XYZ file of C-alpha atoms in Angstrom:
236
model
C 77.999 65.754 108.932
C 74.843 64.124 107.590
C 74.161 64.777 103.909
C 71.126 62.605 103.213
C 68.128 64.520 101.807
C 65.703 62.296 103.727
C 67.011 62.075 107.276
C 66.112 59.680 110.049
C 65.084 60.993 113.487
C 68.595 60.164 114.740
C 70.170 62.127 111.909
C 67.884 65.089 112.574
C 68.814 65.090 116.261
C 72.510 64.892 115.431
C 72.282 67.699 112.865
C 70.355 69.916 115.277
C 72.936 69.335 117.998
C 75.740 70.099 115.558
C 74.107 73.359 114.486
C 73.559 74.445 118.093
C 77.253 73.881 118.803
C 78.610 75.573 115.683
C 79.528 78.735 117.651
C 81.779 76.642 119.906
C 83.332 74.906 116.911
C 83.982 78.298 115.303
C 86.241 79.246 118.223
C 88.995 77.251 116.496
C 89.672 80.415 114.482
C 90.692 82.255 117.682
C 93.166 79.617 118.860
C 96.874 80.380 118.921
C 98.209 76.988 120.008
C 97.568 73.269 119.901
C 96.493 73.305 123.555
C 93.908 75.999 122.877
C 92.608 74.038 119.906
C 92.103 70.954 122.052
C 90.182 72.966 124.623
C 87.791 74.085 121.888
C 87.579 70.548 120.496
C 86.638 69.092 123.853
C 84.188 71.916 124.558
C 82.501 71.112 121.245
C 82.348 67.416 122.135
C 80.918 68.277 125.565
C 78.288 70.511 124.006
C 77.296 67.804 121.531
C 77.088 65.206 124.316
C 74.882 67.476 126.419
C 72.176 67.013 123.794
C 72.895 63.579 122.372
C 74.127 61.646 125.419
C 72.055 62.980 128.352
C 72.838 60.083 130.709
C 76.619 60.317 130.323
C 76.516 64.109 130.341
C 74.403 64.134 133.502
C 76.832 61.847 135.305
C 79.796 63.975 134.236
C 78.072 67.165 135.331
C 77.293 65.750 138.769
C 80.889 64.579 139.123
C 82.217 68.031 138.266
C 79.872 69.801 140.671
C 80.344 67.440 143.602
C 84.129 67.441 143.387
C 85.221 70.364 145.624
C 88.389 71.192 143.688
C 86.616 71.015 140.351
C 83.666 73.108 141.522
C 85.880 75.765 143.090
C 88.026 76.046 139.961
C 85.007 76.444 137.699
C 83.339 79.051 139.916
C 86.511 81.125 140.283
C 87.039 81.264 136.532
C 83.460 82.123 135.567
C 83.277 85.121 133.207
C 87.066 85.198 132.852
C 89.264 84.461 129.820
C 90.211 81.145 131.431
C 86.629 80.045 132.050
C 86.413 77.573 129.181
C 89.857 76.145 129.921
C 88.989 75.622 133.581
C 85.727 73.910 132.753
C 87.354 71.559 130.257
C 90.218 70.741 132.626
C 87.643 69.693 135.218
C 85.628 67.721 132.668
C 88.688 65.829 131.424
C 89.659 64.941 134.997
C 86.243 63.479 135.703
C 85.784 59.715 135.817
C 82.988 59.996 133.276
C 84.924 61.845 130.564
C 86.089 58.857 128.547
C 82.671 57.244 128.787
C 81.015 60.410 127.523
C 83.373 60.590 124.550
C 82.747 56.952 123.742
C 78.988 57.426 123.854
C 79.147 60.523 121.671
C 81.287 58.870 119.025
C 78.951 55.876 119.027
C 76.015 58.173 118.298
C 78.000 59.863 115.521
C 78.890 56.495 114.036
C 75.213 55.556 113.860
C 74.579 58.496 111.518
C 77.797 57.972 109.543
C 79.485 61.088 110.891
C 83.157 61.161 111.899
C 83.575 63.868 114.513
C 87.316 63.325 114.787
C 87.748 63.767 111.045
C 85.625 66.929 111.074
C 87.715 68.349 113.881
C 91.090 67.342 112.447
C 90.312 69.183 109.224
C 89.870 72.370 111.243
C 92.869 71.713 113.493
C 95.189 70.978 110.568
C 94.088 74.107 108.733
C 94.531 76.300 111.789
C 97.960 74.938 112.727
C 99.261 75.290 109.169
C 98.056 78.880 109.045
C 99.572 79.686 112.439
C 102.861 78.193 111.287
C 102.863 80.363 108.185
C 102.019 83.462 110.224
C 104.818 82.825 112.697
C 107.492 82.126 110.095
C 106.645 85.175 107.984
C 106.061 87.623 110.843
C 109.606 89.089 110.923
C 109.372 89.990 107.231
C 105.936 91.525 107.718
C 107.344 93.763 110.464
C 110.116 94.953 108.132
C 107.660 95.665 105.330
C 105.172 97.556 107.476
C 107.886 99.555 109.204
C 109.294 100.564 105.815
C 105.865 101.740 104.673
C 105.411 103.797 107.837
C 108.801 105.458 107.451
C 108.206 106.310 103.811
C 105.995 109.407 103.861
C 105.652 109.183 100.095
C 104.561 105.551 99.900
C 101.935 104.858 97.278
C 99.160 102.355 96.767
C 101.569 100.516 94.512
C 104.071 100.278 97.379
C 101.349 98.888 99.619
C 100.392 96.319 97.012
C 103.983 95.181 96.494
C 104.509 94.839 100.257
C 101.423 92.651 100.508
C 102.602 90.523 97.596
C 105.983 89.990 99.263
C 104.236 89.042 102.501
C 101.934 86.685 100.634
C 104.911 85.019 98.998
C 106.540 84.613 102.429
C 103.365 82.997 103.764
C 103.287 80.588 100.830
C 106.706 79.194 101.768
C 105.209 77.529 104.849
C 102.015 76.266 103.245
C 102.409 72.685 101.983
C 99.130 72.777 100.039
C 100.635 75.246 97.577
C 102.533 73.489 94.804
C 106.271 74.056 95.061
C 106.369 74.384 91.289
C 104.246 77.536 91.539
C 106.671 79.034 94.044
C 109.675 78.200 91.887
C 107.948 79.635 88.835
C 107.276 82.926 90.592
C 110.846 83.200 91.797
C 111.995 82.911 88.191
C 109.486 85.526 87.043
C 110.800 88.119 89.521
C 114.470 87.069 89.299
C 114.563 86.246 92.998
C 118.132 85.506 94.133
C 117.347 84.120 97.581
C 114.297 81.871 97.963
C 113.913 82.787 101.625
C 114.660 86.500 101.241
C 112.510 88.096 98.527
C 113.884 91.534 99.426
C 117.413 90.700 98.284
C 118.059 92.680 95.075
C 114.318 93.232 94.871
C 112.922 94.568 91.582
C 109.433 95.967 92.162
C 108.689 96.335 88.476
C 108.611 92.570 88.118
C 106.089 92.037 90.931
C 102.863 92.382 88.992
C 99.743 90.640 90.420
C 98.220 90.558 86.938
C 100.757 87.962 85.834
C 99.213 84.519 85.482
C 102.075 82.960 87.460
C 100.999 84.899 90.543
C 97.515 83.411 90.643
C 98.407 80.022 92.240
C 100.198 81.755 95.118
C 97.440 84.297 95.616
C 94.653 81.726 95.625
C 96.702 79.254 97.648
C 97.335 81.714 100.465
C 93.735 82.945 100.461
C 92.466 79.364 100.698
C 94.930 78.511 103.459
C 93.772 81.547 105.415
C 90.171 80.407 105.056
C 91.046 76.906 106.251
C 92.737 78.530 109.218
C 89.637 80.535 110.079
C 91.042 83.847 108.912
C 91.756 86.015 105.866
C 94.923 87.347 104.314
C 93.882 90.924 105.064
C 93.370 90.060 108.736
C 96.864 88.612 108.825
C 98.354 91.709 107.201
C 96.533 94.078 109.559
C 97.311 92.097 112.734
């Protein structure tokens, strides 16, 4: 994005287009796969081009409407969960798609903005978070089932379960220093790195310990980069 305090007309136009398309960009937080992420990415690019590259966008739009298969697919999927996917599939298949992307990136380059870099930051964060969620899901199921079965579970039990889940998430997050993970395992006398429940000692799992802070903050930050929160992950 453009950061100059005194912007040129081109920078103002680019910034305005970016702000208009922020809701589309924010859909990355709802994606559950790489394919879904790329649909959102291309929808964002298309939205940006509709305002910054009117000639290329107009040609693409005409191509999509005049192609019978493309038009039929778009119409059938209107107001359905697959509407965006159908539209982007048609746009990508159009002869003008590559030209539109080239024109858009040229406009971005003129204002020193790297759209691919902006997007890849979001994509990387989302995929890392999804990976952590998937790898730690079986343990979360065990923890939540145990809490449900225990009619006498306390707030302390809830807190410990969340800490265990947070530790499990951290194992798949490369941004969190491995040293911090090793340090915590020593603090709680963990016997199996991948199974924190083995010979678990709840008295040692205290979130007030300074050694816990890097894991806590690391997971919270990873969740934010992935368009989510730790609490959302726990409640899902």
